[in-house]
Short mmCIF file of C-alpha atoms and ligand atoms in Angstrom, two decimals:
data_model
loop_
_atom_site.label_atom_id
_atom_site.label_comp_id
_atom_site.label_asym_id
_atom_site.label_seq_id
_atom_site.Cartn_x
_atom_site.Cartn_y
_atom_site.Cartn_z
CA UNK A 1 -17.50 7.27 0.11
CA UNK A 2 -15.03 6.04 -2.86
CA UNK A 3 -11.82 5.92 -3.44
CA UNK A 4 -9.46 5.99 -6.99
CA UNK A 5 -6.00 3.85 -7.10
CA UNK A 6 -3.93 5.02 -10.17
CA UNK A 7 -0.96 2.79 -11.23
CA UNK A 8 1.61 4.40 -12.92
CA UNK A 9 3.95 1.59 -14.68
CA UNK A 10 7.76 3.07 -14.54
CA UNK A 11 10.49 2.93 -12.40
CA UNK A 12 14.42 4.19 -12.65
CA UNK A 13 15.51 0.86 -11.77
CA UNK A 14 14.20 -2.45 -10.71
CA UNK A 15 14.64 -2.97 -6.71
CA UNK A 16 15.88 -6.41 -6.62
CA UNK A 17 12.79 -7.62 -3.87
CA UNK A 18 10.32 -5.89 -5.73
CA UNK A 19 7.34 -7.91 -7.94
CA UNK A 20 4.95 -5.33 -8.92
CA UNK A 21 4.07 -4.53 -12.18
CA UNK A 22 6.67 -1.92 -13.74
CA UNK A 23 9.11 -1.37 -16.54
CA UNK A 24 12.28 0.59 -16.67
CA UNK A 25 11.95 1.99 -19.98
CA UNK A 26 10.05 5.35 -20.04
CA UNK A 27 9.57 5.53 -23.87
CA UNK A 28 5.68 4.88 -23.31
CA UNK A 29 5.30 7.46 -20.66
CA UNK A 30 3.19 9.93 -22.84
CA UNK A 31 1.04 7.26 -24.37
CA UNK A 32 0.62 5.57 -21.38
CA UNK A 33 -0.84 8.93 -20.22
CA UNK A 34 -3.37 9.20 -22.26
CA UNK A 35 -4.50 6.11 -22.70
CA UNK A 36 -5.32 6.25 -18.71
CA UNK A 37 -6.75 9.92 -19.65
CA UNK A 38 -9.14 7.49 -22.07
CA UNK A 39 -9.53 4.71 -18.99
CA UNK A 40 -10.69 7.34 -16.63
CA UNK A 41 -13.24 8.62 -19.04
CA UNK A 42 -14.43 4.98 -19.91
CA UNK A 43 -14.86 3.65 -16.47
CA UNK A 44 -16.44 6.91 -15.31
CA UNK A 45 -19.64 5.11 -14.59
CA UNK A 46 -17.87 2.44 -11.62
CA UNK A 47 -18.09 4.30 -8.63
CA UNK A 48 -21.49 6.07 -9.54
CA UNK A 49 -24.56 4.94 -6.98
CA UNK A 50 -26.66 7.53 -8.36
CA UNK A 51 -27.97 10.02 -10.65
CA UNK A 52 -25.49 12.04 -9.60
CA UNK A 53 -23.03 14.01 -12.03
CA UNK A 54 -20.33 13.62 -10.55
CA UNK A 55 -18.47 10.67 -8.32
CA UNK A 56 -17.52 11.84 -4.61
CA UNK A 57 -13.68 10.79 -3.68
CA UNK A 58 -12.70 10.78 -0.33
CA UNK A 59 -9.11 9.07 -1.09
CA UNK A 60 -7.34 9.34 -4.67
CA UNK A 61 -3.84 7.36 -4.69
CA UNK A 62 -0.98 7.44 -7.23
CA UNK A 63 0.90 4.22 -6.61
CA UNK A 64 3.20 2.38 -8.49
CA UNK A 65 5.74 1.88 -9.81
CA UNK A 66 7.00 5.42 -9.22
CA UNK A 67 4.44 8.05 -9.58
CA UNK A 68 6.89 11.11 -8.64
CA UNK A 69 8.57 10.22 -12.38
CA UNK A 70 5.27 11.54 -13.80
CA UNK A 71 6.10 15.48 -15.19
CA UNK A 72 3.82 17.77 -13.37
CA UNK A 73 2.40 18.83 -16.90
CA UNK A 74 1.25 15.15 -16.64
CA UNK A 75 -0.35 15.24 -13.45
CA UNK A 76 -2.46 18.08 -14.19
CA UNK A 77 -3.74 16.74 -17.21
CA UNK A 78 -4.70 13.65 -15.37
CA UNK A 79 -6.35 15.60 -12.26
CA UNK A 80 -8.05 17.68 -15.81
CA UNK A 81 -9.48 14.49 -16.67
CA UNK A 82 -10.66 13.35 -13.34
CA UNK A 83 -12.18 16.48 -12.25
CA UNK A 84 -14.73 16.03 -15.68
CA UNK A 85 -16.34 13.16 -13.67
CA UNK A 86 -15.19 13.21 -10.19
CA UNK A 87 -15.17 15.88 -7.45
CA UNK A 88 -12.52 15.83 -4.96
CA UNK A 89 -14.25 15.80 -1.21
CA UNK A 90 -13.42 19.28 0.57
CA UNK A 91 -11.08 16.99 2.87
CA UNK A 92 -9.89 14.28 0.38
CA UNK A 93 -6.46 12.67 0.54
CA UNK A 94 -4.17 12.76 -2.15
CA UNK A 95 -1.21 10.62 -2.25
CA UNK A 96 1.68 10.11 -4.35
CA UNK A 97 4.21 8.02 -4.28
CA UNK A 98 7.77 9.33 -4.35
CA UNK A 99 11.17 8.13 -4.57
CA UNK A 100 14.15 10.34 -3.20
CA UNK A 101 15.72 11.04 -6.37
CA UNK A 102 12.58 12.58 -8.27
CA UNK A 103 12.08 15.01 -6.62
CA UNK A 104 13.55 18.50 -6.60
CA UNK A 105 12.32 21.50 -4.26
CA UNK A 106 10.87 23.14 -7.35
CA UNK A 107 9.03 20.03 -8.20
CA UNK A 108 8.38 19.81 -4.63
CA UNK A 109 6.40 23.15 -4.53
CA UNK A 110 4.89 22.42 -7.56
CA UNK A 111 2.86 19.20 -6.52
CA UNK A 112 1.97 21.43 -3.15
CA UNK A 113 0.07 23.94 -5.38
CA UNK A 114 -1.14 21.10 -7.42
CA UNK A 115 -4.07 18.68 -5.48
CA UNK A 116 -1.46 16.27 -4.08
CA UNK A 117 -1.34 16.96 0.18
CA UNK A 118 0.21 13.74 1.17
CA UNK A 119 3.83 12.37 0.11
CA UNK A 120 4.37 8.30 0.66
CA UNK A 121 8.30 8.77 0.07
CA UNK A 122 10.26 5.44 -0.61
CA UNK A 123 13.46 5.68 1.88
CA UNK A 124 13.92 2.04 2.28
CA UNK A 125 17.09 2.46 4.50
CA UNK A 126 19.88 5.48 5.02
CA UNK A 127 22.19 2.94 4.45
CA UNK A 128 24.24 2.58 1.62
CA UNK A 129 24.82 -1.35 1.97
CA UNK A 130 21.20 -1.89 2.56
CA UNK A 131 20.43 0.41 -0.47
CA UNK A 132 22.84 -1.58 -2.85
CA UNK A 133 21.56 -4.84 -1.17
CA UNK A 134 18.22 -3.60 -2.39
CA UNK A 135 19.50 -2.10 -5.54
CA UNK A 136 17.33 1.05 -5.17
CA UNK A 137 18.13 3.99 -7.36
CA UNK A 138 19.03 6.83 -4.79
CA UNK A 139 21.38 7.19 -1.95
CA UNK A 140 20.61 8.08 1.76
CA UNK A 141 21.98 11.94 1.33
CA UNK A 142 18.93 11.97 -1.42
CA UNK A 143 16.64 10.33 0.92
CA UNK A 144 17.47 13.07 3.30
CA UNK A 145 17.63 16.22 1.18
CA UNK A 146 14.10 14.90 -0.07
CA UNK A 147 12.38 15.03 3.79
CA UNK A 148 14.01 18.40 4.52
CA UNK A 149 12.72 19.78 1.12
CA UNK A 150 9.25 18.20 1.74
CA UNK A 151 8.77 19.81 4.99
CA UNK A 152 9.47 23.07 3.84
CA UNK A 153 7.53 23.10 0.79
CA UNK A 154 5.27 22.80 3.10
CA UNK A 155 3.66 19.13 2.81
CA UNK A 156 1.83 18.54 6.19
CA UNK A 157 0.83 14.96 5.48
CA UNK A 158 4.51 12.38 4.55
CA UNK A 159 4.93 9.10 5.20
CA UNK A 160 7.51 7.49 4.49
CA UNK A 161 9.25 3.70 3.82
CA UNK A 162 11.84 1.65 5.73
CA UNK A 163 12.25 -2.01 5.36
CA UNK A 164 13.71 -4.35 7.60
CA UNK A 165 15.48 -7.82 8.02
CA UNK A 166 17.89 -6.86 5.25
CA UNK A 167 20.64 -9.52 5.63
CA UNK A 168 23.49 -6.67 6.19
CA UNK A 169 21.69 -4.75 8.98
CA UNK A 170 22.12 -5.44 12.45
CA UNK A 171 19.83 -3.93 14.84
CA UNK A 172 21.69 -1.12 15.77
CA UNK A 173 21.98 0.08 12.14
CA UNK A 174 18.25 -0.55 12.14
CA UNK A 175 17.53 1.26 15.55
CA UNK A 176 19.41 4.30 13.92
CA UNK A 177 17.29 4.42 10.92
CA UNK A 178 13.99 4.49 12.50
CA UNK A 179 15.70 7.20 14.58
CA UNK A 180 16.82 8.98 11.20
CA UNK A 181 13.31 9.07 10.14
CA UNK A 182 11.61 10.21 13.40
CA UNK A 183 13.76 13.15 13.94
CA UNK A 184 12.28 14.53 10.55
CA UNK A 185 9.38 14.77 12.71
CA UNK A 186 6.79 13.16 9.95
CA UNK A 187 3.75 11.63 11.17
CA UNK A 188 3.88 8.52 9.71
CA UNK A 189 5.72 5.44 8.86
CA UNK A 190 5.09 2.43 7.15
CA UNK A 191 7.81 -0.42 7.74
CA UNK A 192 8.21 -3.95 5.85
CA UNK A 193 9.59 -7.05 6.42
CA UNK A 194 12.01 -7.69 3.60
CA UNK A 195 9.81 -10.94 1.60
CA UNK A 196 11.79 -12.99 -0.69
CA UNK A 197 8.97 -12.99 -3.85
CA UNK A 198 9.24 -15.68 -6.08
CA UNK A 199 10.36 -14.67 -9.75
CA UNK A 200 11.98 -11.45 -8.49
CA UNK A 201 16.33 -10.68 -8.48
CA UNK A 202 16.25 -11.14 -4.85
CA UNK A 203 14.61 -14.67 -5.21
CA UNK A 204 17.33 -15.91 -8.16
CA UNK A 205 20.31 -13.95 -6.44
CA UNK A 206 19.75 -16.18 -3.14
CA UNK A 207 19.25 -19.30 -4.96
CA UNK A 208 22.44 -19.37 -6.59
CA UNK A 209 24.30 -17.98 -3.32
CA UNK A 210 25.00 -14.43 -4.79
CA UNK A 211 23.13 -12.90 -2.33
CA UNK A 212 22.76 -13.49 1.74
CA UNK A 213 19.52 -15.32 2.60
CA UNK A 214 16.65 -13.76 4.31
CA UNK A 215 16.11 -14.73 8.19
CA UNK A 216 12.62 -15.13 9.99
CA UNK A 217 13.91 -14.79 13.79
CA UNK A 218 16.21 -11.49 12.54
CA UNK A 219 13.40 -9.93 10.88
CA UNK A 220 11.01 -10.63 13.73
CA UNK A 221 13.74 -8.88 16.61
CA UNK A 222 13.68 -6.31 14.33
CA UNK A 223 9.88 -5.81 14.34
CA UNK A 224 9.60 -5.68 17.95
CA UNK A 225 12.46 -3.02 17.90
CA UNK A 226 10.38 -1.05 15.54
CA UNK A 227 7.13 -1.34 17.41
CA UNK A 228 8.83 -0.70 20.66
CA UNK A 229 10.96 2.97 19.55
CA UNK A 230 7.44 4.13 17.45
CA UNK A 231 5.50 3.39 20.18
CA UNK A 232 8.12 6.21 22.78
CA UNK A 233 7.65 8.46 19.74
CA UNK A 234 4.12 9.04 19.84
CA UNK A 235 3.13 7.03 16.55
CA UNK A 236 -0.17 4.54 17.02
CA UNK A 237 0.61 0.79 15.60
CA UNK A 238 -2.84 0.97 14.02
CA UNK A 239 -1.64 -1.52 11.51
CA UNK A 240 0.67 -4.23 11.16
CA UNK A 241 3.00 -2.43 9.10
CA UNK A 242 1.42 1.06 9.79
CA UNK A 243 2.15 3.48 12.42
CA UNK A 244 0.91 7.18 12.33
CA UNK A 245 0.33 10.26 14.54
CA UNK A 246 -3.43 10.89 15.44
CA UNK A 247 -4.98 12.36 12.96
CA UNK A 248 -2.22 10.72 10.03
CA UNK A 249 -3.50 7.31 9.47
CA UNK A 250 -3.67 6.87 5.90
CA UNK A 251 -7.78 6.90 5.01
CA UNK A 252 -6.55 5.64 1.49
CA UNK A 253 -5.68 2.17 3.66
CA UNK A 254 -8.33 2.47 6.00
CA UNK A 255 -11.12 2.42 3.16
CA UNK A 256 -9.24 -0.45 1.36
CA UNK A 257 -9.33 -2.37 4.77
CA UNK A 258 -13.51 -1.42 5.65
CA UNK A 259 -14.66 -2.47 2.12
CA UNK A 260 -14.76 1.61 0.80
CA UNK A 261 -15.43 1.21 -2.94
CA UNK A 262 -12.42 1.95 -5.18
CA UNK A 263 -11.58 1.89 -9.03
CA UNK A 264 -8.06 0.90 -9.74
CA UNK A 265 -6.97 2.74 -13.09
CA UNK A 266 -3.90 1.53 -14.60
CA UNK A 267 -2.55 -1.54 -16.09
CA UNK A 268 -2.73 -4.48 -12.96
CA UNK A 269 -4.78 -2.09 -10.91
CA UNK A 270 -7.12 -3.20 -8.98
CA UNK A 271 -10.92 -2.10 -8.23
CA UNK A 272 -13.67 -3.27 -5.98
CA UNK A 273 -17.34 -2.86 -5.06
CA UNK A 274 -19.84 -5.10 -3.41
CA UNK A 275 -17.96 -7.64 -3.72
CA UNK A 276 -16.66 -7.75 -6.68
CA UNK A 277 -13.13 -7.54 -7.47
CA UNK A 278 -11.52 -7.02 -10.96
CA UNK A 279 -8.24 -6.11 -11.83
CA UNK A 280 -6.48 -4.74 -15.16
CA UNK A 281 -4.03 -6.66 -17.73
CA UNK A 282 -0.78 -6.27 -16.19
CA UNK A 283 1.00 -5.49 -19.17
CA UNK A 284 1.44 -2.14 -20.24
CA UNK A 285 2.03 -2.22 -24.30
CA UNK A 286 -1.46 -3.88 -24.41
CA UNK A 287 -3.11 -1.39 -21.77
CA UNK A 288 -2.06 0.90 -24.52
CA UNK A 289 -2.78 -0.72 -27.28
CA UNK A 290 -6.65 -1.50 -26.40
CA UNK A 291 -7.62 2.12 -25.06
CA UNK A 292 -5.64 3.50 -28.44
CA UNK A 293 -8.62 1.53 -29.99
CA UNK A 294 -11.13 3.34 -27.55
CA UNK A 295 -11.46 -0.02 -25.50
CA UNK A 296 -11.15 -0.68 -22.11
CA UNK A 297 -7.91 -3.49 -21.13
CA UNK A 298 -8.81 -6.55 -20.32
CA UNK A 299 -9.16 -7.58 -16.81
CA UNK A 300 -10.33 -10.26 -14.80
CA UNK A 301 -12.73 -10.12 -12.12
CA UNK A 302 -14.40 -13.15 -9.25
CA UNK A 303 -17.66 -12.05 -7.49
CA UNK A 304 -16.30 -13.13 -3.84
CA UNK A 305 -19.07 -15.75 -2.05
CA UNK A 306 -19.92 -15.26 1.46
CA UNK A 307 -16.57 -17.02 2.54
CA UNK A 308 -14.03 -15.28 0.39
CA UNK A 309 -15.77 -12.37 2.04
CA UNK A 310 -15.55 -13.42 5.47
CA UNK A 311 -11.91 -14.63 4.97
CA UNK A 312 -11.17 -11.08 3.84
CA UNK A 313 -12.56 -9.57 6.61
CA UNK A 314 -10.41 -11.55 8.91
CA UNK A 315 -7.66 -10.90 7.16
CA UNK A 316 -7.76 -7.19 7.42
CA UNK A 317 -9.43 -6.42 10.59
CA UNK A 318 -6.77 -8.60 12.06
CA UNK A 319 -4.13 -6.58 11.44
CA UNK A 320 -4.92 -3.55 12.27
CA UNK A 321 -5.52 -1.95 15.93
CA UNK A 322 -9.23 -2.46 16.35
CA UNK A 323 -9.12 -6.02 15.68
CA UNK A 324 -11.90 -8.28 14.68
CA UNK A 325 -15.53 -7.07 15.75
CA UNK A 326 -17.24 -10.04 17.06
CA UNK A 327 -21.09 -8.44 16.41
CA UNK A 328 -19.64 -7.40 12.98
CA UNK A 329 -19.17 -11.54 11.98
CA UNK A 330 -22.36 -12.64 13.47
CA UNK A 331 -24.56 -9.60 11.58
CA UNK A 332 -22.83 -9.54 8.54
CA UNK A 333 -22.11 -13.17 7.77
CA UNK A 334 -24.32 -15.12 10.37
CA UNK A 335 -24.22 -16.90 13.57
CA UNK A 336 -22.46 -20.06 12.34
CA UNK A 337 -19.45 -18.06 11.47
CA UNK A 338 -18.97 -16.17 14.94
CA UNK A 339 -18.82 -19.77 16.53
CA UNK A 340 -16.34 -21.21 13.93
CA UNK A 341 -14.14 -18.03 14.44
CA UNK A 342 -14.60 -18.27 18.13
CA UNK A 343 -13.68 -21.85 18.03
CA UNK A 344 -10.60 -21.32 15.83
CA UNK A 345 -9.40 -18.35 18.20
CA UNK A 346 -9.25 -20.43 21.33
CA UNK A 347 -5.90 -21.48 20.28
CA UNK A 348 -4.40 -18.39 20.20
CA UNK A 349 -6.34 -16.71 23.17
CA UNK A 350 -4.58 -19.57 25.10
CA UNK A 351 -1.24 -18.85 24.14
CA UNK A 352 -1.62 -15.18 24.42
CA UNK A 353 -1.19 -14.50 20.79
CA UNK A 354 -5.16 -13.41 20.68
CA UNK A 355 -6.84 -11.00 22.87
CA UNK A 356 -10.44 -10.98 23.76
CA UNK A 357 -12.55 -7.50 24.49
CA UNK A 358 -16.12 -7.53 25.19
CA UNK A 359 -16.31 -6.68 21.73
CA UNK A 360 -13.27 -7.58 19.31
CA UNK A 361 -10.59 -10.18 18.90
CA UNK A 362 -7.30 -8.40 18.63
CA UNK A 363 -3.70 -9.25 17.98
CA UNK A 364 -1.40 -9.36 20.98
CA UNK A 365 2.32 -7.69 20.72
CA UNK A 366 3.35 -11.26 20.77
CA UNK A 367 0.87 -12.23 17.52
CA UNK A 368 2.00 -9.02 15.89
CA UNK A 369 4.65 -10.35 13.84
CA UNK A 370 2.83 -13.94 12.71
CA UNK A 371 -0.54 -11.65 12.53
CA UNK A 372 -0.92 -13.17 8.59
CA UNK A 373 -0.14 -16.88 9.72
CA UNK A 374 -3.21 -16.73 12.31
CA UNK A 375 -5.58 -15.02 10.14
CA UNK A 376 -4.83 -17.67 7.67
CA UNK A 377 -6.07 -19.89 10.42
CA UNK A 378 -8.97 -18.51 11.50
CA UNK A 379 -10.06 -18.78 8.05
CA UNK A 380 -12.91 -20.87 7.02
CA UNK A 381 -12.25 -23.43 3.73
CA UNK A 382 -13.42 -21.82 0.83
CA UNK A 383 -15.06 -24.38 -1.53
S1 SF4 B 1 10.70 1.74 -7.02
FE1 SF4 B 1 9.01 0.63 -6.02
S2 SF4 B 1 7.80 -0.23 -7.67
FE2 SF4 B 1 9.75 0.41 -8.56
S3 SF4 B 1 11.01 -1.43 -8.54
FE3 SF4 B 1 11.44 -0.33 -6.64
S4 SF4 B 1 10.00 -1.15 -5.11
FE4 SF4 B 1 9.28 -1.77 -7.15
#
């Protein structure tokens, strides 16, 4: 099993909360292209375990950025280049990333006859305060045409965005839009806590009073309101900020959280296998500029020790439905570990933050919302 992460690097306009690596000029589109057509075929040999001709993928995943700006004359000479040394699985998932204003029933149908079966669509809010709070580039009627035109070009698989503990929206206005979005009838949703990044808008715009601050206890009301009107709805909190129909849970997630192999293509993309992670120069004129010269980016990379791994582990399996598996920690990293996690869980078994099964640790509905905070605690030090 393996798993591809593409990064495309453009966006319409820069969402004020938003750090990830992007730029709102699209005058390097086409060379940007291929010079990842030239990164697939030079890192062709990362995911091979084998004599094999051809690498396996269970998950591929455009992410961004904003992938839905890419032409579909684009697209298909990417998936050309990737299907010279990879093979799609029969059952593979296919993301892309959309925003609401890309995307045009033609284009729509288009990327449903193309290899794409699963839409991760970027609402954010239907409301227009929020949206300007946020400074995304489309408007709620946008975000709405783009569902209804999804669903009938016949895209089984969308999930979609919604952020919450915006300063402007009260719970009511946040109530209505996880409503908004259900009704579509979609099978999952992935919903985030609005974070105030350092070096981002958002960050600057507070400090200087321009913008209202972001507030823990307002985000955290909201959370429960979220888990508690998914949960009627039939959608499985299988992940902090995850919540899908049977069936929908994105396997793109899933691998990144069970330690699935993946090569990130892309400039600041990310890749990892056994162990090792390495991620690409996050700047796009010299992504460029190198594979122009028929040389892969630069990247950096750390071989993660027994700890970082463990650590990592914890994080993940914390957050998500199945919680930590107790055997898990004592085969994988040894017996010294289950007693130091065991010891470091007490705390929050006691308060009721923690569950304990026969087999896993798990996150109460009470922990849900400070699920990072205790994982960070149940870490061991890292030398
Ligand atoms: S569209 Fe997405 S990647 Fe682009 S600026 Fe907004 S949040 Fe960031």
């Amino acid at each position: 099993m393996s798993g591809i992460y593409i990064h495309i690097p453009f966006c319409r306009q820069a969402c004020h909360y938003c750090n990830f690596h992007f730029s709102v000029s699209q005058k390097q589109r086409p060379d940007f292209v291929r010079a990842l057509m030239k990164e697939i075929c030079l890192q062709k040999d990362f995911l091979k375990t084998g004599p094999e001709d051809k690498v396996l993928l269970d998950t591929l995943y455009f992410g961004g950025g904003t992938p839905s700006l890419l032409e579909i004359s684009e697209l298909d000479q990417i998936f050309d280049e990737l299907n010279k040394f990879c093979e799609l699985s029969p059952d593979a998932e296919v993301t892309l990333e959309a925003n609401p204003d890309d995307l045009d029933p033609e284009k729509l149908v288009a990327l449903r006859n193309s290899s794409v079966n699963r839409l991760s669509i970027g609402i954010q809010s239907f409301h227009a305060s929020d949206l300007k709070y946020m400074n995304r580039s489309h408007t709620s009627d946008q975000a709405v045409k783009v569902l209804n035109d999804a669903l009938k070009a016949g895209f089984e698989s969308i999930t979609a965005d919604l952020i919450y503990g915006t300063p402007g929206m009260n719970d009511q206005l946040w109530k209505e839009n996880i409503l908004r979005l259900i009704s579509f009838g979609i099978p999952h949703i992935s919903a985030y806590s609005l974070t105030v990044e350092k070096k981002t808008a958002l960050e600057v715009f507070i400090r200087r009073g321009k913008a209202a601050p972001v507030d823990e206890e307002h985000a955290a009301r909201q959370f429960e309101i979220l888990c508690e009107i998914t949960a009627q709805h039939g959608y499985e909190h299988y992940e902090i900020s995850n919540f899908g129909k049977p069936g929908f849970f994105s396997r793109h997630n899933l691998s990144y959280w069970s330690g699935v192999p993946y090569l990130g293509l892309g400039p600041s993309a990310h890749s990892y296998r056994e162990g090792l992670r390495r991620w690409n120069v996050a700047n796009t004129c010299s992504y460029i500029d190198y594979l122009q010269n028929g040389q892969l980016p630069p990247f950096e990379q750390e071989e993660l020790d027994k700890d970082q791994q463990y650590n990592e582990y914890v994080m993940t399996a914390l957050r998500t439905m199945w919680g930590i598996d107790k055997e898990l920690v004592k085969n994988r990293f040894g017996e010294q570990y289950a007693e130091k996690l065991m010891h470091a869980a007490q705390k929050y078994l006691k308060n009721g933050k923690m569950l304990e099964t026969s087999s896993h640790l798990v996150i109460s509905n009470q922990g849900k919302f400070l699920a990072d905070g205790i994982a960070a605690d149940l870490f061991v030090d890292h030398k």
